[in-house]
Amino acid sequence: MSVWSCRHFGVPAGAGTLRASAGVIFHHSWTEAGVVAVPAVNGGQLLHLPVAMCVLNDSYREAKRLGIALDNVAVEADGSFDNEWHSTGIQYSVTLHSCASAEALVRLGAVVDQVAEIPRAIRAGAHVARRA
């Protein structure tokens, strides 16, 4: 087993009180202070960061659409690679601070998982080629 198959390349993004104390600040239409993402320092983290940011953004968007008040959101996306540097998959976890019911938050999570554009695009696969 290669050392790379054991390494993970997680990257967190947070808003509100779940923001990291240091990192890259992204202006964000759903939060006044923006989102803080821990800097991505390698290609694996750069692949995972858009998943975390998209799920965070869509959590706010879909919560508003569903009438769920969200105070703070944090998402960590992580994954690893096999010996050939093929992704073995990307997983994400979400932390929500809200006074909504547990059932409403479970429903929100299911909706976000269905509609979040970046995870959907990655799940569908995409051909990547160098331009001539």
PDB file of N, CA and C in Angstrom, residues 2-105:
ATOM      1  N   SER A   2       0.577   2.143  -0.866  1.00  0.00           N
ATOM      2  CA  SER A   2       1.325   3.393  -0.953  1.00  0.00           C
ATOM      3  C   SER A   2       0.960   4.310   0.203  1.00  0.00           C
ATOM      4  N   VAL A   3       1.900   5.166   0.585  1.00  0.00           N
ATOM      5  CA  VAL A   3       1.630   6.152   1.627  1.00  0.00           C
ATOM      6  C   VAL A   3       0.488   7.071   1.211  1.00  0.00           C
ATOM      7  N   TRP A   4       0.337   7.316  -0.098  1.00  0.00           N
ATOM      8  CA  TRP A   4      -0.708   8.232  -0.560  1.00  0.00           C
ATOM      9  C   TRP A   4      -2.092   7.662  -0.339  1.00  0.00           C
ATOM     10  N   SER A   5      -2.237   6.346  -0.359  1.00  0.00           N
ATOM     11  CA  SER A   5      -3.563   5.777  -0.158  1.00  0.00           C
ATOM     12  C   SER A   5      -4.025   5.951   1.286  1.00  0.00           C
ATOM     13  N   CYS A   6      -3.129   6.319   2.176  1.00  0.00           N
ATOM     14  CA  CYS A   6      -3.474   6.530   3.579  1.00  0.00           C
ATOM     15  C   CYS A   6      -3.634   8.010   3.920  1.00  0.00           C
ATOM     16  N   ARG A   7      -3.235   8.885   3.032  1.00  0.00           N
ATOM     17  CA  ARG A   7      -3.289  10.318   3.312  1.00  0.00           C
ATOM     18  C   ARG A   7      -4.619  10.889   2.879  1.00  0.00           C
ATOM     19  N   HIS A   8      -5.076  11.837   3.651  1.00  0.00           N
ATOM     20  CA  HIS A   8      -6.308  12.537   3.318  1.00  0.00           C
ATOM     21  C   HIS A   8      -5.977  13.998   3.078  1.00  0.00           C
ATOM     22  N   PHE A   9      -6.824  14.652   2.347  1.00  0.00           N
ATOM     23  CA  PHE A   9      -6.590  16.029   1.938  1.00  0.00           C
ATOM     24  C   PHE A   9      -7.805  16.881   2.274  1.00  0.00           C
ATOM     25  N   GLY A  10      -8.185  16.890   3.555  1.00  0.00           N
ATOM     26  CA  GLY A  10      -9.365  17.619   3.995  1.00  0.00           C
ATOM     27  C   GLY A  10      -9.151  19.119   4.011  1.00  0.00           C
ATOM     28  N   VAL A  11     -10.249  19.824   3.806  1.00  0.00           N
ATOM     29  CA  VAL A  11     -10.217  21.278   3.852  1.00  0.00           C
ATOM     30  C   VAL A  11     -11.551  21.766   4.422  1.00  0.00           C
ATOM     31  N   PRO A  12     -11.502  22.588   5.487  1.00  0.00           N
ATOM     32  CA  PRO A  12     -12.736  23.109   6.072  1.00  0.00           C
ATOM     33  C   PRO A  12     -13.062  24.515   5.581  1.00  0.00           C
ATOM     34  N   ALA A  13     -14.345  24.820   5.572  1.00  0.00           N
ATOM     35  CA  ALA A  13     -14.844  26.166   5.296  1.00  0.00           C
ATOM     36  C   ALA A  13     -15.945  26.438   6.307  1.00  0.00           C
ATOM     37  N   GLY A  14     -15.973  27.645   6.868  1.00  0.00           N
ATOM     38  CA  GLY A  14     -16.978  27.941   7.878  1.00  0.00           C
ATOM     39  C   GLY A  14     -17.468  29.366   7.823  1.00  0.00           C
ATOM     40  N   ALA A  15     -18.679  29.571   8.334  1.00  0.00           N
ATOM     41  CA  ALA A  15     -19.284  30.896   8.398  1.00  0.00           C
ATOM     42  C   ALA A  15     -19.848  31.111   9.794  1.00  0.00           C
ATOM     43  N   GLY A  16     -19.974  32.369  10.173  1.00  0.00           N
ATOM     44  CA  GLY A  16     -20.488  32.697  11.502  1.00  0.00           C
ATOM     45  C   GLY A  16     -19.483  32.314  12.564  1.00  0.00           C
ATOM     46  N   THR A  17     -19.964  31.808  13.683  1.00  0.00           N
ATOM     47  CA  THR A  17     -19.062  31.418  14.767  1.00  0.00           C
ATOM     48  C   THR A  17     -18.287  30.150  14.438  1.00  0.00           C
ATOM     49  N   LEU A  18     -18.611  29.500  13.342  1.00  0.00           N
ATOM     50  CA  LEU A  18     -17.891  28.294  12.928  1.00  0.00           C
ATOM     51  C   LEU A  18     -16.753  28.596  11.956  1.00  0.00           C
ATOM     52  N   ARG A  19     -16.487  29.887  11.734  1.00  0.00           N
ATOM     53  CA  ARG A  19     -15.349  30.278  10.900  1.00  0.00           C
ATOM     54  C   ARG A  19     -14.051  29.952  11.621  1.00  0.00           C
ATOM     55  N   ALA A  20     -13.050  29.539  10.867  1.00  0.00           N
ATOM     56  CA  ALA A  20     -11.717  29.344  11.444  1.00  0.00           C
ATOM     57  C   ALA A  20     -11.152  30.707  11.830  1.00  0.00           C
ATOM     58  N   SER A  21     -10.244  30.720  12.794  1.00  0.00           N
ATOM     59  CA  SER A  21      -9.652  31.990  13.227  1.00  0.00           C
ATOM     60  C   SER A  21      -8.671  32.543  12.200  1.00  0.00           C
ATOM     61  N   ALA A  22      -8.168  31.685  11.332  1.00  0.00           N
ATOM     62  CA  ALA A  22      -7.236  32.132  10.289  1.00  0.00           C
ATOM     63  C   ALA A  22      -7.565  31.392   9.008  1.00  0.00           C
ATOM     64  N   GLY A  23      -7.276  32.032   7.906  1.00  0.00           N
ATOM     65  CA  GLY A  23      -7.522  31.408   6.615  1.00  0.00           C
ATOM     66  C   GLY A  23      -7.841  32.451   5.576  1.00  0.00           C
ATOM     67  N   VAL A  24      -8.327  31.993   4.455  1.00  0.00           N
ATOM     68  CA  VAL A  24      -8.691  32.867   3.350  1.00  0.00           C
ATOM     69  C   VAL A  24     -10.149  33.271   3.525  1.00  0.00           C
ATOM     70  N   ILE A  25     -10.410  34.583   3.479  1.00  0.00           N
ATOM     71  CA  ILE A  25     -11.778  35.084   3.634  1.00  0.00           C
ATOM     72  C   ILE A  25     -12.388  35.277   2.251  1.00  0.00           C
ATOM     73  N   PHE A  26     -13.538  34.663   2.050  1.00  0.00           N
ATOM     74  CA  PHE A  26     -14.298  34.831   0.812  1.00  0.00           C
ATOM     75  C   PHE A  26     -15.546  35.628   1.134  1.00  0.00           C
ATOM     76  N   HIS A  27     -15.788  36.690   0.373  1.00  0.00           N
ATOM     77  CA  HIS A  27     -17.030  37.432   0.546  1.00  0.00           C
ATOM     78  C   HIS A  27     -18.172  36.507   0.165  1.00  0.00           C
ATOM     79  N   HIS A  28     -19.271  36.637   0.894  1.00  0.00           N
ATOM     80  CA  HIS A  28     -20.343  35.671   0.757  1.00  0.00           C
ATOM     81  C   HIS A  28     -21.670  36.387   0.899  1.00  0.00           C
ATOM     82  N   SER A  29     -22.560  36.189  -0.040  1.00  0.00           N
ATOM     83  CA  SER A  29     -23.826  36.926  -0.035  1.00  0.00           C
ATOM     84  C   SER A  29     -24.749  36.545   1.114  1.00  0.00           C
ATOM     85  N   TRP A  30     -24.554  35.398   1.729  1.00  0.00           N
ATOM     86  CA  TRP A  30     -25.451  34.963   2.801  1.00  0.00           C
ATOM     87  C   TRP A  30     -24.966  35.370   4.181  1.00  0.00           C
ATOM     88  N   THR A  31     -23.714  35.806   4.306  1.00  0.00           N
ATOM     89  CA  THR A  31     -23.172  36.158   5.621  1.00  0.00           C
ATOM     90  C   THR A  31     -22.406  37.471   5.527  1.00  0.00           C
ATOM     91  N   GLU A  32     -22.583  38.331   6.516  1.00  0.00           N
ATOM     92  CA  GLU A  32     -21.914  39.641   6.500  1.00  0.00           C
ATOM     93  C   GLU A  32     -20.396  39.532   6.549  1.00  0.00           C
ATOM     94  N   ALA A  33     -19.881  38.657   7.399  1.00  0.00           N
ATOM     95  CA  ALA A  33     -18.434  38.570   7.604  1.00  0.00           C
ATOM     96  C   ALA A  33     -17.738  37.655   6.603  1.00  0.00           C
ATOM     97  N   GLY A  34     -18.500  37.000   5.741  1.00  0.00           N
ATOM     98  CA  GLY A  34     -17.903  36.116   4.757  1.00  0.00           C
ATOM     99  C   GLY A  34     -17.612  34.728   5.301  1.00  0.00           C
ATOM    100  N   VAL A  35     -16.969  33.947   4.484  1.00  0.00           N
ATOM    101  CA  VAL A  35     -16.619  32.567   4.797  1.00  0.00           C
ATOM    102  C   VAL A  35     -15.107  32.482   4.921  1.00  0.00           C
ATOM    103  N   VAL A  36     -14.625  31.735   5.897  1.00  0.00           N
ATOM    104  CA  VAL A  36     -13.191  31.495   6.023  1.00  0.00           C
ATOM    105  C   VAL A  36     -12.916  30.051   5.634  1.00  0.00           C
ATOM    106  N   ALA A  37     -11.988  29.875   4.707  1.00  0.00           N
ATOM    107  CA  ALA A  37     -11.529  28.549   4.317  1.00  0.00           C
ATOM    108  C   ALA A  37     -10.064  28.439   4.695  1.00  0.00           C
ATOM    109  N   VAL A  38      -9.708  27.313   5.283  1.00  0.00           N
ATOM    110  CA  VAL A  38      -8.300  27.079   5.576  1.00  0.00           C
ATOM    111  C   VAL A  38      -7.595  26.971   4.233  1.00  0.00           C
ATOM    112  N   PRO A  39      -6.463  27.633   4.060  1.00  0.00           N
ATOM    113  CA  PRO A  39      -5.807  27.651   2.749  1.00  0.00           C
ATOM    114  C   PRO A  39      -5.500  26.250   2.225  1.00  0.00           C
ATOM    115  N   ALA A  40      -5.810  26.036   0.958  1.00  0.00           N
ATOM    116  CA  ALA A  40      -5.469  24.789   0.291  1.00  0.00           C
ATOM    117  C   ALA A  40      -4.008  24.879  -0.135  1.00  0.00           C
ATOM    118  N   VAL A  41      -3.217  23.903   0.274  1.00  0.00           N
ATOM    119  CA  VAL A  41      -1.781  23.959  -0.003  1.00  0.00           C
ATOM    120  C   VAL A  41      -1.326  22.876  -0.978  1.00  0.00           C
ATOM    121  N   ASN A  42      -2.268  22.050  -1.446  1.00  0.00           N
ATOM    122  CA  ASN A  42      -1.901  21.024  -2.418  1.00  0.00           C
ATOM    123  C   ASN A  42      -3.094  20.757  -3.333  1.00  0.00           C
ATOM    124  N   GLY A  43      -2.864  20.021  -4.384  1.00  0.00           N
ATOM    125  CA  GLY A  43      -3.903  19.762  -5.368  1.00  0.00           C
ATOM    126  C   GLY A  43      -5.104  19.020  -4.821  1.00  0.00           C
ATOM    127  N   GLY A  44      -4.867  18.095  -3.892  1.00  0.00           N
ATOM    128  CA  GLY A  44      -5.986  17.369  -3.295  1.00  0.00           C
ATOM    129  C   GLY A  44      -6.930  18.304  -2.564  1.00  0.00           C
ATOM    130  N   GLN A  45      -6.367  19.222  -1.791  1.00  0.00           N
ATOM    131  CA  GLN A  45      -7.201  20.188  -1.082  1.00  0.00           C
ATOM    132  C   GLN A  45      -7.900  21.130  -2.062  1.00  0.00           C
ATOM    133  N   LEU A  46      -7.216  21.501  -3.150  1.00  0.00           N
ATOM    134  CA  LEU A  46      -7.849  22.363  -4.153  1.00  0.00           C
ATOM    135  C   LEU A  46      -9.028  21.668  -4.827  1.00  0.00           C
ATOM    136  N   LEU A  47      -8.976  20.354  -4.965  1.00  0.00           N
ATOM    137  CA  LEU A  47     -10.104  19.603  -5.510  1.00  0.00           C
ATOM    138  C   LEU A  47     -11.266  19.581  -4.524  1.00  0.00           C
ATOM    139  N   HIS A  48     -10.963  19.475  -3.241  1.00  0.00           N
ATOM    140  CA  HIS A  48     -12.007  19.319  -2.226  1.00  0.00           C
ATOM    141  C   HIS A  48     -12.633  20.638  -1.786  1.00  0.00           C
ATOM    142  N   LEU A  49     -11.890  21.731  -1.860  1.00  0.00           N
ATOM    143  CA  LEU A  49     -12.409  23.026  -1.399  1.00  0.00           C
ATOM    144  C   LEU A  49     -13.695  23.449  -2.109  1.00  0.00           C
ATOM    145  N   PRO A  50     -13.817  23.307  -3.429  1.00  0.00           N
ATOM    146  CA  PRO A  50     -15.081  23.707  -4.062  1.00  0.00           C
ATOM    147  C   PRO A  50     -16.288  22.922  -3.550  1.00  0.00           C
ATOM    148  N   VAL A  51     -16.079  21.668  -3.171  1.00  0.00           N
ATOM    149  CA  VAL A  51     -17.180  20.886  -2.604  1.00  0.00           C
ATOM    150  C   VAL A  51     -17.620  21.514  -1.287  1.00  0.00           C
ATOM    151  N   ALA A  52     -16.661  21.817  -0.417  1.00  0.00           N
ATOM    152  CA  ALA A  52     -16.993  22.421   0.879  1.00  0.00           C
ATOM    153  C   ALA A  52     -17.683  23.766   0.698  1.00  0.00           C
ATOM    154  N   MET A  53     -17.153  24.605  -0.176  1.00  0.00           N
ATOM    155  CA  MET A  53     -17.733  25.934  -0.382  1.00  0.00           C
ATOM    156  C   MET A  53     -19.130  25.847  -0.992  1.00  0.00           C
ATOM    157  N   CYS A  54     -19.330  24.958  -1.930  1.00  0.00           N
ATOM    158  CA  CYS A  54     -20.632  24.814  -2.575  1.00  0.00           C
ATOM    159  C   CYS A  54     -21.676  24.314  -1.583  1.00  0.00           C
ATOM    160  N   VAL A  55     -21.336  23.308  -0.794  1.00  0.00           N
ATOM    161  CA  VAL A  55     -22.287  22.780   0.185  1.00  0.00           C
ATOM    162  C   VAL A  55     -22.609  23.839   1.227  1.00  0.00           C
ATOM    163  N   LEU A  56     -21.614  24.605   1.660  1.00  0.00           N
ATOM    164  CA  LEU A  56     -21.854  25.688   2.619  1.00  0.00           C
ATOM    165  C   LEU A  56     -22.814  26.719   2.015  1.00  0.00           C
ATOM    166  N   ASN A  57     -22.512  27.187   0.816  1.00  0.00           N
ATOM    167  CA  ASN A  57     -23.348  28.189   0.156  1.00  0.00           C
ATOM    168  C   ASN A  57     -24.777  27.676  -0.041  1.00  0.00           C
ATOM    169  N   ASP A  58     -24.887  26.446  -0.539  1.00  0.00           N
ATOM    170  CA  ASP A  58     -26.213  25.904  -0.816  1.00  0.00           C
ATOM    171  C   ASP A  58     -26.986  25.598   0.456  1.00  0.00           C
ATOM    172  N   SER A  59     -26.294  25.366   1.562  1.00  0.00           N
ATOM    173  CA  SER A  59     -26.991  25.201   2.843  1.00  0.00           C
ATOM    174  C   SER A  59     -27.745  26.472   3.190  1.00  0.00           C
ATOM    175  N   TYR A  60     -27.091  27.616   3.038  1.00  0.00           N
ATOM    176  CA  TYR A  60     -27.769  28.892   3.294  1.00  0.00           C
ATOM    177  C   TYR A  60     -28.896  29.133   2.290  1.00  0.00           C
ATOM    178  N   ARG A  61     -28.610  28.903   1.009  1.00  0.00           N
ATOM    179  CA  ARG A  61     -29.615  29.163  -0.033  1.00  0.00           C
ATOM    180  C   ARG A  61     -30.859  28.312   0.167  1.00  0.00           C
ATOM    181  N   GLU A  62     -30.667  27.013   0.371  1.00  0.00           N
ATOM    182  CA  GLU A  62     -31.806  26.110   0.514  1.00  0.00           C
ATOM    183  C   GLU A  62     -32.517  26.309   1.846  1.00  0.00           C
ATOM    184  N   ALA A  63     -31.782  26.673   2.887  1.00  0.00           N
ATOM    185  CA  ALA A  63     -32.427  26.966   4.173  1.00  0.00           C
ATOM    186  C   ALA A  63     -33.386  28.136   4.012  1.00  0.00           C
ATOM    187  N   LYS A  64     -32.950  29.162   3.307  1.00  0.00           N
ATOM    188  CA  LYS A  64     -33.825  30.319   3.082  1.00  0.00           C
ATOM    189  C   LYS A  64     -35.061  29.893   2.300  1.00  0.00           C
ATOM    190  N   ARG A  65     -34.863  29.105   1.258  1.00  0.00           N
ATOM    191  CA  ARG A  65     -35.985  28.647   0.440  1.00  0.00           C
ATOM    192  C   ARG A  65     -36.966  27.807   1.250  1.00  0.00           C
ATOM    193  N   LEU A  66     -36.456  27.008   2.190  1.00  0.00           N
ATOM    194  CA  LEU A  66     -37.295  26.133   3.012  1.00  0.00           C
ATOM    195  C   LEU A  66     -37.810  26.813   4.276  1.00  0.00           C
ATOM    196  N   GLY A  67     -37.404  28.071   4.506  1.00  0.00           N
ATOM    197  CA  GLY A  67     -37.852  28.784   5.697  1.00  0.00           C
ATOM    198  C   GLY A  67     -37.164  28.337   6.975  1.00  0.00           C
ATOM    199  N   ILE A  68     -35.921  27.886   6.858  1.00  0.00           N
ATOM    200  CA  ILE A  68     -35.139  27.427   8.012  1.00  0.00           C
ATOM    201  C   ILE A  68     -34.088  28.483   8.324  1.00  0.00           C
ATOM    202  N   ALA A  69     -34.072  28.963   9.555  1.00  0.00           N
ATOM    203  CA  ALA A  69     -33.073  29.958   9.964  1.00  0.00           C
ATOM    204  C   ALA A  69     -31.770  29.243  10.319  1.00  0.00           C
ATOM    205  N   LEU A  70     -30.680  29.641   9.658  1.00  0.00           N
ATOM    206  CA  LEU A  70     -29.352  29.107   9.972  1.00  0.00           C
ATOM    207  C   LEU A  70     -28.520  30.216  10.582  1.00  0.00           C
ATOM    208  N   ASP A  71     -27.867  29.915  11.691  1.00  0.00           N
ATOM    209  CA  ASP A  71     -26.981  30.889  12.316  1.00  0.00           C
ATOM    210  C   ASP A  71     -25.547  30.726  11.831  1.00  0.00           C
ATOM    211  N   ASN A  72     -25.059  29.504  11.801  1.00  0.00           N
ATOM    212  CA  ASN A  72     -23.660  29.228  11.463  1.00  0.00           C
ATOM    213  C   ASN A  72     -23.585  27.908  10.705  1.00  0.00           C
ATOM    214  N   VAL A  73     -22.639  27.834   9.775  1.00  0.00           N
ATOM    215  CA  VAL A  73     -22.454  26.616   8.980  1.00  0.00           C
ATOM    216  C   VAL A  73     -20.960  26.360   8.821  1.00  0.00           C
ATOM    217  N   ALA A  74     -20.572  25.109   8.945  1.00  0.00           N
ATOM    218  CA  ALA A  74     -19.203  24.692   8.626  1.00  0.00           C
ATOM    219  C   ALA A  74     -19.277  23.399   7.824  1.00  0.00           C
ATOM    220  N   VAL A  75     -18.409  23.289   6.841  1.00  0.00           N
ATOM    221  CA  VAL A  75     -18.346  22.090   6.005  1.00  0.00           C
ATOM    222  C   VAL A  75     -16.885  21.695   5.869  1.00  0.00           C
ATOM    223  N   GLU A  76     -16.611  20.413   6.017  1.00  0.00           N
ATOM    224  CA  GLU A  76     -15.272  19.906   5.718  1.00  0.00           C
ATOM    225  C   GLU A  76     -15.407  18.852   4.636  1.00  0.00           C
ATOM    226  N   ALA A  77     -14.662  19.025   3.560  1.00  0.00           N
ATOM    227  CA  ALA A  77     -14.614  18.043   2.479  1.00  0.00           C
ATOM    228  C   ALA A  77     -13.250  17.369   2.521  1.00  0.00           C
ATOM    229  N   ASP A  78     -13.245  16.066   2.337  1.00  0.00           N
ATOM    230  CA  ASP A  78     -12.012  15.299   2.460  1.00  0.00           C
ATOM    231  C   ASP A  78     -12.063  14.128   1.485  1.00  0.00           C
ATOM    232  N   GLY A  79     -10.924  13.600   1.184  1.00  0.00           N
ATOM    233  CA  GLY A  79     -10.827  12.433   0.329  1.00  0.00           C
ATOM    234  C   GLY A  79      -9.378  12.004   0.220  1.00  0.00           C
ATOM    235  N   SER A  80      -9.156  10.925  -0.490  1.00  0.00           N
ATOM    236  CA  SER A  80      -7.788  10.451  -0.677  1.00  0.00           C
ATOM    237  C   SER A  80      -7.640   9.935  -2.102  1.00  0.00           C
ATOM    238  N   PHE A  81      -6.467   9.418  -2.384  1.00  0.00           N
ATOM    239  CA  PHE A  81      -6.120   8.991  -3.733  1.00  0.00           C
ATOM    240  C   PHE A  81      -5.451   7.625  -3.669  1.00  0.00           C
ATOM    241  N   ASP A  82      -5.620   6.836  -4.736  1.00  0.00           N
ATOM    242  CA  ASP A  82      -4.959   5.536  -4.775  1.00  0.00           C
ATOM    243  C   ASP A  82      -3.524   5.694  -5.291  1.00  0.00           C
ATOM    244  N   ASN A  83      -2.862   4.578  -5.505  1.00  0.00           N
ATOM    245  CA  ASN A  83      -1.457   4.607  -5.933  1.00  0.00           C
ATOM    246  C   ASN A  83      -1.253   5.248  -7.303  1.00  0.00           C
ATOM    247  N   GLU A  84      -2.296   5.293  -8.108  1.00  0.00           N
ATOM    248  CA  GLU A  84      -2.227   5.901  -9.445  1.00  0.00           C
ATOM    249  C   GLU A  84      -2.710   7.349  -9.423  1.00  0.00           C
ATOM    250  N   TRP A  85      -2.965   7.887  -8.266  1.00  0.00           N
ATOM    251  CA  TRP A  85      -3.488   9.240  -8.070  1.00  0.00           C
ATOM    252  C   TRP A  85      -4.906   9.422  -8.605  1.00  0.00           C
ATOM    253  N   HIS A  86      -5.689   8.335  -8.597  1.00  0.00           N
ATOM    254  CA  HIS A  86      -7.113   8.451  -8.884  1.00  0.00           C
ATOM    255  C   HIS A  86      -7.809   8.734  -7.556  1.00  0.00           C
ATOM    256  N   SER A  87      -8.751   9.632  -7.583  1.00  0.00           N
ATOM    257  CA  SER A  87      -9.497   9.930  -6.364  1.00  0.00           C
ATOM    258  C   SER A  87     -10.246   8.686  -5.909  1.00  0.00           C
ATOM    259  N   THR A  88     -10.193   8.404  -4.633  1.00  0.00           N
ATOM    260  CA  THR A  88     -10.968   7.296  -4.072  1.00  0.00           C
ATOM    261  C   THR A  88     -12.327   7.781  -3.590  1.00  0.00           C
ATOM    262  N   GLY A  89     -12.632   9.031  -3.868  1.00  0.00           N
ATOM    263  CA  GLY A  89     -13.923   9.602  -3.497  1.00  0.00           C
ATOM    264  C   GLY A  89     -13.745  10.807  -2.596  1.00  0.00           C
ATOM    265  N   ILE A  90     -14.798  11.577  -2.509  1.00  0.00           N
ATOM    266  CA  ILE A  90     -14.818  12.772  -1.669  1.00  0.00           C
ATOM    267  C   ILE A  90     -15.999  12.647  -0.720  1.00  0.00           C
ATOM    268  N   GLN A  91     -15.744  12.886   0.540  1.00  0.00           N
ATOM    269  CA  GLN A  91     -16.797  12.897   1.544  1.00  0.00           C
ATOM    270  C   GLN A  91     -16.829  14.280   2.171  1.00  0.00           C
ATOM    271  N   TYR A  92     -18.006  14.681   2.623  1.00  0.00           N
ATOM    272  CA  TYR A  92     -18.087  15.954   3.333  1.00  0.00           C
ATOM    273  C   TYR A  92     -18.953  15.795   4.567  1.00  0.00           C
ATOM    274  N   SER A  93     -18.672  16.619   5.549  1.00  0.00           N
ATOM    275  CA  SER A  93     -19.492  16.666   6.763  1.00  0.00           C
ATOM    276  C   SER A  93     -19.919  18.107   6.975  1.00  0.00           C
ATOM    277  N   VAL A  94     -21.106  18.270   7.536  1.00  0.00           N
ATOM    278  CA  VAL A  94     -21.695  19.592   7.725  1.00  0.00           C
ATOM    279  C   VAL A  94     -22.059  19.768   9.191  1.00  0.00           C
ATOM    280  N   THR A  95     -21.722  20.932   9.737  1.00  0.00           N
ATOM    281  CA  THR A  95     -22.161  21.330  11.071  1.00  0.00           C
ATOM    282  C   THR A  95     -23.066  22.540  10.904  1.00  0.00           C
ATOM    283  N   LEU A  96     -24.267  22.457  11.448  1.00  0.00           N
ATOM    284  CA  LEU A  96     -25.236  23.544  11.358  1.00  0.00           C
ATOM    285  C   LEU A  96     -25.605  24.013  12.753  1.00  0.00           C
ATOM    286  N   HIS A  97     -25.643  25.312  12.953  1.00  0.00           N
ATOM    287  CA  HIS A  97     -26.191  25.895  14.177  1.00  0.00           C
ATOM    288  C   HIS A  97     -27.513  26.543  13.803  1.00  0.00           C
ATOM    289  N   SER A  98     -28.577  26.058  14.393  1.00  0.00           N
ATOM    290  CA  SER A  98     -29.912  26.541  14.065  1.00  0.00           C
ATOM    291  C   SER A  98     -30.855  26.170  15.195  1.00  0.00           C
ATOM    292  N   CYS A  99     -31.913  26.948  15.352  1.00  0.00           N
ATOM    293  CA  CYS A  99     -32.939  26.570  16.331  1.00  0.00           C
ATOM    294  C   CYS A  99     -34.047  25.762  15.661  1.00  0.00           C
ATOM    295  N   ALA A 100     -33.868  25.393  14.406  1.00  0.00           N
ATOM    296  CA  ALA A 100     -34.840  24.558  13.704  1.00  0.00           C
ATOM    297  C   ALA A 100     -34.824  23.149  14.288  1.00  0.00           C
ATOM    298  N   SER A 101     -35.882  22.410  14.028  1.00  0.00           N
ATOM    299  CA  SER A 101     -35.978  21.038  14.536  1.00  0.00           C
ATOM    300  C   SER A 101     -34.941  20.144  13.859  1.00  0.00           C
ATOM    301  N   ALA A 102     -34.624  19.057  14.532  1.00  0.00           N
ATOM    302  CA  ALA A 102     -33.688  18.083  13.962  1.00  0.00           C
ATOM    303  C   ALA A 102     -34.219  17.554  12.635  1.00  0.00           C
ATOM    304  N   GLU A 103     -35.525  17.340  12.548  1.00  0.00           N
ATOM    305  CA  GLU A 103     -36.131  16.841  11.314  1.00  0.00           C
ATOM    306  C   GLU A 103     -35.946  17.838  10.168  1.00  0.00           C
ATOM    307  N   ALA A 104     -36.124  19.122  10.460  1.00  0.00           N
ATOM    308  CA  ALA A 104     -35.948  20.149   9.426  1.00  0.00           C
ATOM    309  C   ALA A 104     -34.506  20.187   8.942  1.00  0.00           C
ATOM    310  N   LEU A 105     -33.555  20.018   9.856  1.00  0.00           N
ATOM    311  CA  LEU A 105     -32.143  20.053   9.469  1.00  0.00           C
ATOM    312  C   LEU A 105     -31.742  18.815   8.675  1.00  0.00           C
TER     313      LEU A 105
END
